[in-house]
Amino acid sequence: MTDTILVVDDDLGIQKQLKWSLTDYNVVFADDHTSAIAQLRRFEPKVVTLDLGLPPDPANASEGLRILHDIIALAPRTKVIVVTGNSDKQNALKAIDFGAYDFYQKPIDSDTIKLLVHRALNLSKLEHENSILSRTRSGMSRIVGNSEAIQKVVRRAEKIANTDISTLLLGESGTGKEVFARSIHEHSPRKDKPFVAINCASIPENLLESELFGYEKGAFTGANKTTIGKIETAQGGTLFLDEIGDMPIGLQAKMLRFLQERVIERVGGRNEIPVDIRVICATHRDLQSMVSQETFREDLYYRVGEMPIMIPPLRERDQDIILLARTFLNIYREEFKAKAKSFSETAVNAMLAHKWPGNIREMQNKLKSAVIMAEGTVIQPDDLGLMPVDAHDEPETLNLREVREIAESRAIRRAYQKADKNMSKTAELLGVTRPTLYSLIDKYHMEDIKSSD
Ligand SMILES: Nc1ncnc2c1ncn2[C@@H]1O[C@H](COP(=O)(O)OP(=O)(O)OP(=O)(O)O)[C@@H](O)[C@H]1O
Ligand SMILES: [Mg+2]
C-alpha cells in the first residue's frame, strides 16, 4: 500500500512541484484550514508538509501555526514538515516548538524534500511498531494489576520466561501462582508445547509416584498396561508442580534425579527415558523452614528454587484491589446479566480496609455473590459481606481536635496505600504539598510511612 502524504499549500505551482517530487507516494492536497483538517480526517496521512504562510494572513505564520496546532491535537503522531519562506526562520522554530517534526525553506529542492519525507515516514512507522510492541510486551495479559509491586513481579517473570531456569512461585493462597505459571509458559519458547499441572497435595502419597513418572505393565497389581506419567506428557513443554512443599520426602530423591539429570524411569521400568521439560514449582509453604525441620530436602530446595518469585498478597497492593474488583464486576455482570454497575464509596473503603486472607480467589468469590445479591446498580459493603469501615468500633473521642487527627491520619494512610507508597502521589491525592504531608506525618508520629520514591 502506498503511503499518503498530505500537502497543505495554497500555491498551485508548489503543489505541482511536490507532486512530481513525491512520486513514490499518494499525494493529496489542501489549501486552507478547513480542507487540511478534512483531508487529515479522511486519509490519516503519517506525514504532512505544511506551508506556514497561508491566507488570510500569508505574510504572517498565524494560519499555518493554527493548522499545525490542530493537526497535532487531532493526530499527535503525524509528522509535520513545515515549509517557510527563506527569511522566516523565526516562525519555523516556533513551529518546531509547537510539535512540528522538521522545517524546510523555499525554494523547494526535489531531492531534499524527498529525503525529508522519507525519513519522517520511517520514523512514524518505527514509532507505530514500538507502541504496538510495548502494548504486547507489557503482556502477561492474564495478570490484572497496576501496582508497582505486581508489575515488578511481572517484569521478573517475563525475563525468566525466555530461559529454562527452574522457577519457584511463592505466595499465599489465591495470590495467582498458577496464573503466573501459565503466563510464564505462554511467554516462553515452549508455548506451543503442553503445559501440564499436577498438584502434589491433592494426590495420595502412594499414587503420586506413578502419576508423575508413569508405570510399566505389571509394575504392581492393577497395572495392566504401560502408562506414561505427567512428566512424559509434558515432553517439550512445561511441568507445573503445584504445592511442591507437600511432596512426600520419600519421593523427593527421585524428583531430584529427574531435575538434575533430565531422565526418568517409569515405575517398574528399567529404561532411562530422557525428558526435555521446563519445571515451574509453587508452594504456599515456607520451604526454608521445612528444610531446617528436615521435611524437605535441602538439595531439592536449591534445585527448584534457582529463581524464586514472590507474589505479594492482595492487601499489600491497594491499587489492585479496586482494579481487580472492577474487572470482576464487569466479568460477572456479563455472566449473570446483573444490574450492578459500580461500588458505593463505603464499599470501596470497606474493600480497601479488608485484609483479603484468601487474596484474589476471595475477591472473585465476594464479587460473584455481590453481583448476584445487589439490589440496585450500586454494590454496597453488605453485598460483599464486608463491614462498612465506619461501623467498626469507633473509640470515643476526646474533642474535635482528636476527631480531626484520627480522620487525617486515616486519610493519609489510605492515600499512601493508593499511591503505592509514593510520597509525591500521596500528597497529590490529599491535595497538599509534600512538605505539608511530611509535617503531618511527623505530627501524628506515623513512623511507618516512609518515602519509597
Ligand atoms: N493478577 C490476577 N489477575 C486476575 N486474576 C487473577 C490474578 N491472580 C489470580 N487470579 C485469579 O485468582 C484465582 C486464584 O489464582 P491461582 O489459582 O493462580 O492462585 P494460587 O496462588 O495458585 O492459589 P492456591 O495457593 O490457593 O492454589 C484464579 O481464579 C485466578 O484466575
Ligand atoms: Mg494454586
mmCIF file of C-alpha atoms in Angstrom, residues 4-369:
data_model
loop_
_atom_site.group_PDB
_atom_site.id
_atom_site.type_symbol
_atom_site.label_atom_id
_atom_site.label_comp_id
_atom_site.label_asym_id
_atom_site.label_seq_id
_atom_site.Cartn_x
_atom_site.Cartn_y
_atom_site.Cartn_z
ATOM 1 C CA THR A 4 -0.356 9.023 1.698
ATOM 2 C CA ILE A 5 1.303 12.414 2.119
ATOM 3 C CA LEU A 6 -0.808 15.498 2.692
ATOM 4 C CA VAL A 7 0.499 18.724 1.173
ATOM 5 C CA VAL A 8 -1.038 21.875 2.629
ATOM 6 C CA ASP A 9 -0.201 24.810 0.361
ATOM 7 C CA ASP A 10 -2.217 27.464 -1.449
ATOM 8 C CA ASP A 11 0.310 27.859 -4.243
ATOM 9 C CA LEU A 12 -0.659 25.655 -7.187
ATOM 10 C CA GLY A 13 2.868 25.773 -8.552
ATOM 11 C CA ILE A 14 4.266 24.367 -5.344
ATOM 12 C CA GLN A 15 1.544 21.736 -5.213
ATOM 13 C CA LYS A 16 2.567 20.508 -8.670
ATOM 14 C CA GLN A 17 6.224 20.566 -7.838
ATOM 15 C CA LEU A 18 5.679 18.461 -4.735
ATOM 16 C CA LYS A 19 3.568 16.008 -6.637
ATOM 17 C CA TRP A 20 6.454 15.479 -9.102
ATOM 18 C CA SER A 21 8.972 15.134 -6.316
ATOM 19 C CA LEU A 22 6.964 12.666 -4.316
ATOM 20 C CA THR A 23 6.031 10.166 -6.995
ATOM 21 C CA ASP A 24 6.547 7.233 -4.642
ATOM 22 C CA TYR A 25 3.587 8.352 -2.567
ATOM 23 C CA ASN A 26 -0.065 9.059 -2.889
ATOM 24 C CA VAL A 27 -0.048 12.850 -2.568
ATOM 25 C CA VAL A 28 -3.246 14.670 -1.540
ATOM 26 C CA PHE A 29 -3.714 18.421 -1.216
ATOM 27 C CA ALA A 30 -5.359 21.078 0.891
ATOM 28 C CA ASP A 31 -5.141 24.844 0.670
ATOM 29 C CA ASP A 32 -6.672 26.109 3.894
ATOM 30 C CA HIS A 33 -7.578 25.146 7.432
ATOM 31 C CA THR A 34 -10.909 23.508 6.640
ATOM 32 C CA SER A 35 -9.660 21.375 3.778
ATOM 33 C CA ALA A 36 -6.475 20.464 5.666
ATOM 34 C CA ILE A 37 -8.422 19.078 8.608
ATOM 35 C CA ALA A 38 -10.891 17.334 6.298
ATOM 36 C CA GLN A 39 -8.049 15.620 4.412
ATOM 37 C CA LEU A 40 -6.360 14.699 7.689
ATOM 38 C CA ARG A 41 -9.523 13.006 8.891
ATOM 39 C CA ARG A 42 -10.085 11.262 5.592
ATOM 40 C CA PHE A 43 -6.599 9.964 4.762
ATOM 41 C CA GLU A 44 -4.858 9.884 8.150
ATOM 42 C CA PRO A 45 -1.514 10.721 6.489
ATOM 43 C CA LYS A 46 1.576 9.861 8.516
ATOM 44 C CA VAL A 47 3.414 12.840 7.046
ATOM 45 C CA VAL A 48 2.140 16.336 6.221
ATOM 46 C CA THR A 49 4.012 19.179 4.557
ATOM 47 C CA LEU A 50 2.579 22.485 5.663
ATOM 48 C CA ASP A 51 3.162 25.931 4.223
ATOM 49 C CA LEU A 52 3.144 28.326 7.118
ATOM 50 C CA GLY A 53 2.217 31.411 5.063
ATOM 51 C CA LEU A 54 -1.414 30.738 4.242
ATOM 52 C CA PRO A 55 -4.329 33.128 3.628
ATOM 53 C CA PRO A 56 -5.979 35.097 5.129
ATOM 54 C CA ASP A 57 -2.643 36.192 6.522
ATOM 55 C CA PRO A 58 0.101 34.886 4.194
ATOM 56 C CA ALA A 59 2.743 37.304 5.391
ATOM 57 C CA ASN A 60 2.386 36.044 8.897
ATOM 58 C CA ALA A 61 2.524 32.409 10.005
ATOM 59 C CA SER A 62 -0.564 32.575 12.188
ATOM 60 C CA GLU A 63 -2.851 30.468 9.988
ATOM 61 C CA GLY A 64 -0.158 27.864 9.369
ATOM 62 C CA LEU A 65 0.580 27.579 13.070
ATOM 63 C CA ARG A 66 -3.116 27.223 13.792
ATOM 64 C CA ILE A 67 -3.370 24.309 11.346
ATOM 65 C CA LEU A 68 -0.254 22.755 12.839
ATOM 66 C CA HIS A 69 -1.717 23.038 16.292
ATOM 67 C CA ASP A 70 -4.943 21.342 15.253
ATOM 68 C CA ILE A 71 -3.201 18.563 13.354
ATOM 69 C CA ILE A 72 -1.061 17.729 16.390
ATOM 70 C CA ALA A 73 -4.093 17.841 18.651
ATOM 71 C CA LEU A 74 -6.116 15.511 16.432
ATOM 72 C CA ALA A 75 -3.373 13.137 15.365
ATOM 73 C CA PRO A 76 -0.374 13.611 17.634
ATOM 74 C CA ARG A 77 1.772 11.060 15.841
ATOM 75 C CA THR A 78 1.622 12.879 12.494
ATOM 76 C CA LYS A 79 4.999 14.124 11.316
ATOM 77 C CA VAL A 80 4.521 17.664 10.087
ATOM 78 C CA ILE A 81 7.233 19.246 7.953
ATOM 79 C CA VAL A 82 6.673 22.997 7.764
ATOM 80 C CA VAL A 83 7.648 24.898 4.693
ATOM 81 C CA THR A 84 8.566 28.554 5.108
ATOM 82 C CA GLY A 85 9.794 31.465 3.083
ATOM 83 C CA ASN A 86 13.563 31.814 3.139
ATOM 84 C CA SER A 87 13.601 34.662 5.621
ATOM 85 C CA ASP A 88 11.216 33.174 8.089
ATOM 86 C CA LYS A 89 13.399 31.154 10.404
ATOM 87 C CA GLN A 90 11.725 32.577 13.482
ATOM 88 C CA ASN A 91 8.373 31.059 12.641
ATOM 89 C CA ALA A 92 9.948 27.796 11.602
ATOM 90 C CA LEU A 93 11.478 27.493 15.048
ATOM 91 C CA LYS A 94 8.186 28.389 16.616
ATOM 92 C CA ALA A 95 6.563 25.599 14.617
ATOM 93 C CA ILE A 96 9.126 23.091 15.871
ATOM 94 C CA ASP A 97 8.336 24.282 19.318
ATOM 95 C CA PHE A 98 4.654 23.565 18.626
ATOM 96 C CA GLY A 99 5.474 19.996 17.721
ATOM 97 C CA ALA A 100 6.376 20.082 14.039
ATOM 98 C CA TYR A 101 8.801 17.342 13.050
ATOM 99 C CA ASP A 102 11.112 19.467 10.896
ATOM 100 C CA PHE A 103 11.161 22.564 8.687
ATOM 101 C CA TYR A 104 12.189 23.318 5.203
ATOM 102 C CA GLN A 105 12.857 26.611 3.446
ATOM 103 C CA LYS A 106 11.691 27.506 -0.008
ATOM 104 C CA PRO A 107 12.586 27.243 -2.834
ATOM 105 C CA ILE A 108 11.833 23.559 -2.943
ATOM 106 C CA ASP A 109 14.600 21.205 -3.887
ATOM 107 C CA SER A 110 13.222 17.895 -5.029
ATOM 108 C CA ASP A 111 15.895 15.610 -3.573
ATOM 109 C CA THR A 112 15.893 17.295 -0.188
ATOM 110 C CA ILE A 113 12.158 17.181 0.275
ATOM 111 C CA LYS A 114 12.101 13.541 -0.841
ATOM 112 C CA LEU A 115 14.682 12.680 1.775
ATOM 113 C CA LEU A 116 12.865 14.621 4.497
ATOM 114 C CA VAL A 117 9.552 12.926 3.772
ATOM 115 C CA HIS A 118 11.185 9.524 3.591
ATOM 116 C CA ARG A 119 12.838 9.975 6.980
ATOM 117 C CA ALA A 120 9.691 11.291 8.605
ATOM 118 C CA LEU A 121 7.745 8.329 7.288
ATOM 119 C CA ASN A 122 10.307 5.848 8.587
ATOM 120 C CA LEU A 123 10.266 7.425 12.000
ATOM 121 C CA SER A 124 6.496 7.364 12.091
ATOM 122 C CA LYS A 125 6.462 3.669 11.203
ATOM 123 C CA LEU A 126 9.055 2.885 13.849
ATOM 124 C CA GLU A 127 7.064 4.717 16.478
ATOM 125 C CA HIS A 128 3.960 2.846 15.461
ATOM 126 C CA GLU A 129 5.666 -0.544 15.729
ATOM 127 C CA ASN A 130 7.138 0.425 19.067
ATOM 128 C CA SER A 131 3.816 1.368 20.505
ATOM 129 C CA ILE A 132 2.342 -1.964 19.429
ATOM 130 C CA LEU A 133 5.341 -3.792 20.866
ATOM 131 C CA SER A 134 5.167 -2.024 24.172
ATOM 132 C CA ARG A 135 1.483 -2.830 24.398
ATOM 133 C CA THR A 136 2.051 -6.523 23.804
ATOM 134 C CA ARG A 137 5.246 -6.554 25.798
ATOM 135 C CA SER A 138 3.569 -5.467 28.993
ATOM 136 C CA GLY A 139 1.835 -8.738 28.060
ATOM 137 C CA MET A 140 1.074 -11.423 30.604
ATOM 138 C CA SER A 141 -2.430 -10.391 29.837
ATOM 139 C CA ARG A 142 -3.982 -12.823 32.300
ATOM 140 C CA ILE A 143 -2.479 -10.845 35.119
ATOM 141 C CA VAL A 144 -4.559 -7.896 36.163
ATOM 142 C CA GLY A 145 -2.663 -5.389 38.281
ATOM 143 C CA ASN A 146 -1.208 -1.918 38.098
ATOM 144 C CA SER A 147 0.596 -1.730 41.393
ATOM 145 C CA GLU A 148 4.341 -1.340 41.292
ATOM 146 C CA ALA A 149 4.557 -4.499 43.403
ATOM 147 C CA ILE A 150 2.815 -6.720 40.859
ATOM 148 C CA GLN A 151 4.422 -5.030 37.867
ATOM 149 C CA LYS A 152 7.823 -5.817 39.335
ATOM 150 C CA VAL A 153 6.834 -9.460 39.580
ATOM 151 C CA VAL A 154 5.532 -9.422 36.002
ATOM 152 C CA ARG A 155 8.797 -7.960 34.721
ATOM 153 C CA ARG A 156 10.768 -10.620 36.559
ATOM 154 C CA ALA A 157 8.514 -13.365 35.236
ATOM 155 C CA GLU A 158 8.831 -12.050 31.683
ATOM 156 C CA LYS A 159 12.608 -12.174 31.903
ATOM 157 C CA ILE A 160 12.571 -15.668 33.315
ATOM 158 C CA ALA A 161 10.085 -16.884 30.705
ATOM 159 C CA ASN A 162 12.728 -16.910 27.966
ATOM 160 C CA THR A 163 15.049 -19.178 29.907
ATOM 161 C CA ASP A 164 14.805 -22.752 31.156
ATOM 162 C CA ILE A 165 15.658 -21.866 34.742
ATOM 163 C CA SER A 166 13.559 -23.671 37.366
ATOM 164 C CA THR A 167 11.211 -21.141 38.832
ATOM 165 C CA LEU A 168 9.683 -21.315 42.291
ATOM 166 C CA LEU A 169 6.490 -19.314 42.776
ATOM 167 C CA LEU A 170 5.886 -18.323 46.359
ATOM 168 C CA GLY A 171 2.874 -16.634 47.810
ATOM 169 C CA GLU A 172 -0.198 -17.019 49.933
ATOM 170 C CA SER A 173 -3.169 -18.998 48.774
ATOM 171 C CA GLY A 174 -5.084 -17.330 45.964
ATOM 172 C CA THR A 175 -2.386 -14.812 45.019
ATOM 173 C CA GLY A 176 -2.159 -16.153 41.478
ATOM 174 C CA LYS A 177 0.669 -18.682 41.499
ATOM 175 C CA GLU A 178 -0.994 -20.854 38.903
ATOM 176 C CA VAL A 179 -1.867 -17.855 36.752
ATOM 177 C CA PHE A 180 1.791 -16.841 36.778
ATOM 178 C CA ALA A 181 2.934 -20.375 35.959
ATOM 179 C CA ARG A 182 0.677 -20.434 32.889
ATOM 180 C CA SER A 183 1.732 -16.940 31.858
ATOM 181 C CA ILE A 184 5.409 -17.865 32.068
ATOM 182 C CA HIS A 185 4.731 -20.893 29.872
ATOM 183 C CA GLU A 186 2.781 -18.815 27.370
ATOM 184 C CA HIS A 187 5.608 -16.306 27.134
ATOM 185 C CA SER A 188 8.273 -18.965 26.724
ATOM 186 C CA PRO A 189 9.651 -20.598 23.574
ATOM 187 C CA ARG A 190 7.784 -23.716 24.701
ATOM 188 C CA LYS A 191 4.398 -22.069 24.391
ATOM 189 C CA ASP A 192 3.182 -24.381 21.615
ATOM 190 C CA LYS A 193 4.050 -27.471 23.626
ATOM 191 C CA PRO A 194 1.984 -28.823 26.536
ATOM 192 C CA PHE A 195 1.547 -27.158 29.915
ATOM 193 C CA VAL A 196 0.936 -29.911 32.439
ATOM 194 C CA ALA A 197 -0.040 -29.128 36.015
ATOM 195 C CA ILE A 198 -0.032 -31.522 38.907
ATOM 196 C CA ASN A 199 -0.956 -30.754 42.471
ATOM 197 C CA CYS A 200 1.289 -32.684 44.810
ATOM 198 C CA ALA A 201 -1.014 -32.064 47.758
ATOM 199 C CA SER A 202 -4.152 -33.467 46.222
ATOM 200 C CA ILE A 203 -2.843 -36.866 45.157
ATOM 201 C CA PRO A 204 -2.430 -39.623 47.755
ATOM 202 C CA GLU A 205 1.190 -40.342 48.518
ATOM 203 C CA ASN A 206 1.131 -43.898 47.166
ATOM 204 C CA LEU A 207 -0.256 -42.766 43.803
ATOM 205 C CA LEU A 208 1.856 -39.674 43.262
ATOM 206 C CA GLU A 209 4.899 -41.537 42.016
ATOM 207 C CA SER A 210 3.084 -43.417 39.249
ATOM 208 C CA GLU A 211 1.070 -40.321 38.420
ATOM 209 C CA LEU A 212 4.289 -38.371 37.855
ATOM 210 C CA PHE A 213 6.578 -40.987 36.390
ATOM 211 C CA GLY A 214 4.131 -43.421 34.802
ATOM 212 C CA TYR A 215 4.412 -47.193 35.131
ATOM 213 C CA GLU A 216 5.191 -50.302 33.116
ATOM 214 C CA LYS A 217 2.709 -53.071 32.605
ATOM 215 C CA GLY A 218 2.842 -55.449 35.563
ATOM 216 C CA ALA A 219 4.652 -52.996 37.820
ATOM 217 C CA PHE A 220 2.062 -53.585 40.513
ATOM 218 C CA THR A 221 -1.316 -55.290 40.815
ATOM 219 C CA GLY A 222 -3.724 -53.460 38.577
ATOM 220 C CA ALA A 223 -1.026 -52.148 36.227
ATOM 221 C CA ASN A 224 -2.358 -53.973 33.217
ATOM 222 C CA LYS A 225 -0.907 -51.676 30.630
ATOM 223 C CA THR A 226 2.087 -49.398 30.354
ATOM 224 C CA THR A 227 1.034 -45.848 31.181
ATOM 225 C CA ILE A 228 3.016 -42.674 30.802
ATOM 226 C CA GLY A 229 3.075 -40.179 33.650
ATOM 227 C CA LYS A 230 2.580 -36.425 33.815
ATOM 228 C CA ILE A 231 6.268 -35.748 33.311
ATOM 229 C CA GLU A 232 6.342 -37.543 29.983
ATOM 230 C CA THR A 233 3.097 -35.888 28.935
ATOM 231 C CA ALA A 234 4.812 -32.537 29.332
ATOM 232 C CA GLN A 235 7.611 -33.530 26.912
ATOM 233 C CA GLY A 236 8.931 -30.385 25.200
ATOM 234 C CA GLY A 237 6.716 -28.156 27.316
ATOM 235 C CA THR A 238 6.305 -27.044 30.916
ATOM 236 C CA LEU A 239 5.568 -29.102 34.016
ATOM 237 C CA PHE A 240 3.924 -27.182 36.842
ATOM 238 C CA LEU A 241 4.454 -28.863 40.203
ATOM 239 C CA ASP A 242 1.941 -27.160 42.434
ATOM 240 C CA GLU A 243 2.338 -27.458 46.212
ATOM 241 C CA ILE A 244 5.843 -28.848 45.889
ATOM 242 C CA GLY A 245 6.140 -28.456 49.673
ATOM 243 C CA ASP A 246 3.708 -31.338 50.004
ATOM 244 C CA MET A 247 5.866 -33.718 48.020
ATOM 245 C CA PRO A 248 6.448 -36.783 50.236
ATOM 246 C CA ILE A 249 10.025 -36.959 51.438
ATOM 247 C CA GLY A 250 10.274 -40.478 50.022
ATOM 248 C CA LEU A 251 9.682 -39.211 46.502
ATOM 249 C CA GLN A 252 11.948 -36.205 46.737
ATOM 250 C CA ALA A 253 15.130 -38.120 45.838
ATOM 251 C CA LYS A 254 13.554 -39.388 42.629
ATOM 252 C CA MET A 255 12.368 -35.865 41.791
ATOM 253 C CA LEU A 256 15.836 -34.518 42.334
ATOM 254 C CA ARG A 257 17.290 -37.041 39.932
ATOM 255 C CA PHE A 258 14.752 -36.065 37.294
ATOM 256 C CA LEU A 259 15.549 -32.392 37.759
ATOM 257 C CA GLN A 260 19.285 -32.867 37.703
ATOM 258 C CA GLU A 261 19.741 -35.444 35.034
ATOM 259 C CA ARG A 262 16.627 -34.864 32.999
ATOM 260 C CA VAL A 263 15.916 -38.564 32.741
ATOM 261 C CA ILE A 264 13.138 -40.568 34.350
ATOM 262 C CA GLU A 265 12.287 -44.215 34.886
ATOM 263 C CA ARG A 266 8.700 -45.370 34.911
ATOM 264 C CA VAL A 267 7.622 -47.335 37.975
ATOM 265 C CA GLY A 268 8.636 -50.930 37.372
ATOM 266 C CA GLY A 269 10.714 -49.928 34.378
ATOM 267 C CA ARG A 270 14.412 -50.169 33.797
ATOM 268 C CA ASN A 271 14.867 -47.823 30.848
ATOM 269 C CA GLU A 272 16.040 -44.311 31.322
ATOM 270 C CA ILE A 273 13.796 -42.004 29.362
ATOM 271 C CA PRO A 274 15.265 -38.607 28.503
ATOM 272 C CA VAL A 275 12.931 -35.671 29.045
ATOM 273 C CA ASP A 276 13.173 -32.089 27.843
ATOM 274 C CA ILE A 277 10.970 -30.135 30.191
ATOM 275 C CA ARG A 278 10.849 -26.790 31.884
ATOM 276 C CA VAL A 279 9.804 -27.045 35.506
ATOM 277 C CA ILE A 280 7.895 -24.460 37.481
ATOM 278 C CA CYS A 281 7.094 -25.155 41.118
ATOM 279 C CA ALA A 282 4.811 -23.400 43.551
ATOM 280 C CA THR A 283 4.087 -23.579 47.216
ATOM 281 C CA HIS A 284 2.434 -21.549 49.917
ATOM 282 C CA ARG A 285 4.685 -23.225 52.482
ATOM 283 C CA ASP A 286 7.902 -21.896 53.917
ATOM 284 C CA LEU A 287 10.313 -24.304 52.266
ATOM 285 C CA GLN A 288 13.301 -22.893 54.063
ATOM 286 C CA SER A 289 11.950 -23.759 57.477
ATOM 287 C CA MET A 290 10.877 -27.154 56.132
ATOM 288 C CA VAL A 291 14.499 -27.661 55.149
ATOM 289 C CA SER A 292 15.637 -26.889 58.669
ATOM 290 C CA GLN A 293 12.999 -29.276 60.047
ATOM 291 C CA GLU A 294 14.235 -31.842 57.543
ATOM 292 C CA THR A 295 10.856 -32.388 55.939
ATOM 293 C CA PHE A 296 12.155 -31.014 52.641
ATOM 294 C CA ARG A 297 15.471 -31.998 51.129
ATOM 295 C CA GLU A 298 17.954 -29.175 51.014
ATOM 296 C CA ASP A 299 19.419 -30.249 47.656
ATOM 297 C CA LEU A 300 15.936 -30.331 46.121
ATOM 298 C CA TYR A 301 15.193 -26.923 47.594
ATOM 299 C CA TYR A 302 18.182 -25.388 45.833
ATOM 300 C CA ARG A 303 17.303 -27.195 42.653
ATOM 301 C CA VAL A 304 13.706 -25.991 42.400
ATOM 302 C CA GLY A 305 14.395 -22.555 43.774
ATOM 303 C CA GLU A 306 17.029 -21.361 41.326
ATOM 304 C CA MET A 307 14.870 -18.351 40.684
ATOM 305 C CA PRO A 308 12.199 -17.665 43.297
ATOM 306 C CA ILE A 309 9.359 -15.286 42.558
ATOM 307 C CA MET A 310 7.412 -13.918 45.496
ATOM 308 C CA ILE A 311 3.867 -12.884 44.655
ATOM 309 C CA PRO A 312 2.720 -10.236 47.123
ATOM 310 C CA PRO A 313 -0.595 -10.688 48.948
ATOM 311 C CA LEU A 314 -3.512 -8.584 47.791
ATOM 312 C CA ARG A 315 -3.664 -6.498 50.970
ATOM 313 C CA GLU A 316 -0.236 -5.106 50.115
ATOM 314 C CA ARG A 317 -1.399 -3.770 46.787
ATOM 315 C CA ASP A 318 -4.313 -1.483 47.420
ATOM 316 C CA GLN A 319 -4.238 -0.140 43.905
ATOM 317 C CA ASP A 320 -5.005 -3.579 42.541
ATOM 318 C CA ILE A 321 -7.867 -4.172 44.968
ATOM 319 C CA ILE A 322 -10.060 -1.647 43.198
ATOM 320 C CA LEU A 323 -8.815 -2.566 39.734
ATOM 321 C CA LEU A 324 -9.497 -6.267 40.305
ATOM 322 C CA ALA A 325 -12.869 -5.514 41.893
ATOM 323 C CA ARG A 326 -13.901 -3.537 38.798
ATOM 324 C CA THR A 327 -12.566 -6.237 36.491
ATOM 325 C CA PHE A 328 -14.515 -8.989 38.246
ATOM 326 C CA LEU A 329 -17.594 -6.784 38.493
ATOM 327 C CA ASN A 330 -17.595 -6.449 34.709
ATOM 328 C CA ILE A 331 -16.998 -10.140 34.156
ATOM 329 C CA TYR A 332 -19.761 -11.308 36.498
ATOM 330 C CA ARG A 333 -22.176 -8.614 35.423
ATOM 331 C CA GLU A 334 -21.974 -10.015 31.893
ATOM 332 C CA GLU A 335 -22.120 -13.589 33.059
ATOM 333 C CA PHE A 336 -25.163 -13.169 35.286
ATOM 334 C CA LYS A 337 -26.813 -10.420 33.270
ATOM 335 C CA ALA A 338 -26.936 -8.464 36.503
ATOM 336 C CA LYS A 339 -27.716 -4.800 37.125
ATOM 337 C CA ALA A 340 -24.819 -3.929 39.417
ATOM 338 C CA LYS A 341 -22.563 -1.395 37.750
ATOM 339 C CA SER A 342 -20.456 0.288 40.397
ATOM 340 C CA PHE A 343 -19.390 0.386 44.021
ATOM 341 C CA SER A 344 -20.584 2.785 46.665
ATOM 342 C CA GLU A 345 -17.862 4.788 48.344
ATOM 343 C CA THR A 346 -18.356 2.847 51.577
ATOM 344 C CA ALA A 347 -17.957 -0.381 49.613
ATOM 345 C CA VAL A 348 -14.664 0.879 48.164
ATOM 346 C CA ASN A 349 -13.442 1.833 51.618
ATOM 347 C CA ALA A 350 -14.538 -1.491 53.048
ATOM 348 C CA MET A 351 -12.634 -3.334 50.327
ATOM 349 C CA LEU A 352 -9.534 -1.245 50.982
ATOM 350 C CA ALA A 353 -9.750 -1.928 54.700
ATOM 351 C CA HIS A 354 -10.342 -5.658 54.334
ATOM 352 C CA LYS A 355 -7.309 -7.938 54.790
ATOM 353 C CA TRP A 356 -8.150 -10.409 51.993
ATOM 354 C CA PRO A 357 -6.693 -13.537 53.583
ATOM 355 C CA GLY A 358 -7.904 -15.522 50.581
ATOM 356 C CA ASN A 359 -6.444 -12.977 48.184
ATOM 357 C CA ILE A 360 -7.698 -12.869 44.614
ATOM 358 C CA ARG A 361 -9.735 -16.033 44.913
ATOM 359 C CA GLU A 362 -11.588 -14.492 47.855
ATOM 360 C CA MET A 363 -12.089 -11.342 45.811
ATOM 361 C CA GLN A 364 -13.618 -13.385 42.999
ATOM 362 C CA ASN A 365 -15.991 -15.157 45.369
ATOM 363 C CA LYS A 366 -17.063 -11.963 47.100
ATOM 364 C CA LEU A 367 -17.708 -10.214 43.813
ATOM 365 C CA LYS A 368 -19.614 -13.067 42.332
ATOM 366 C CA SER A 369 -22.040 -13.116 45.241
#
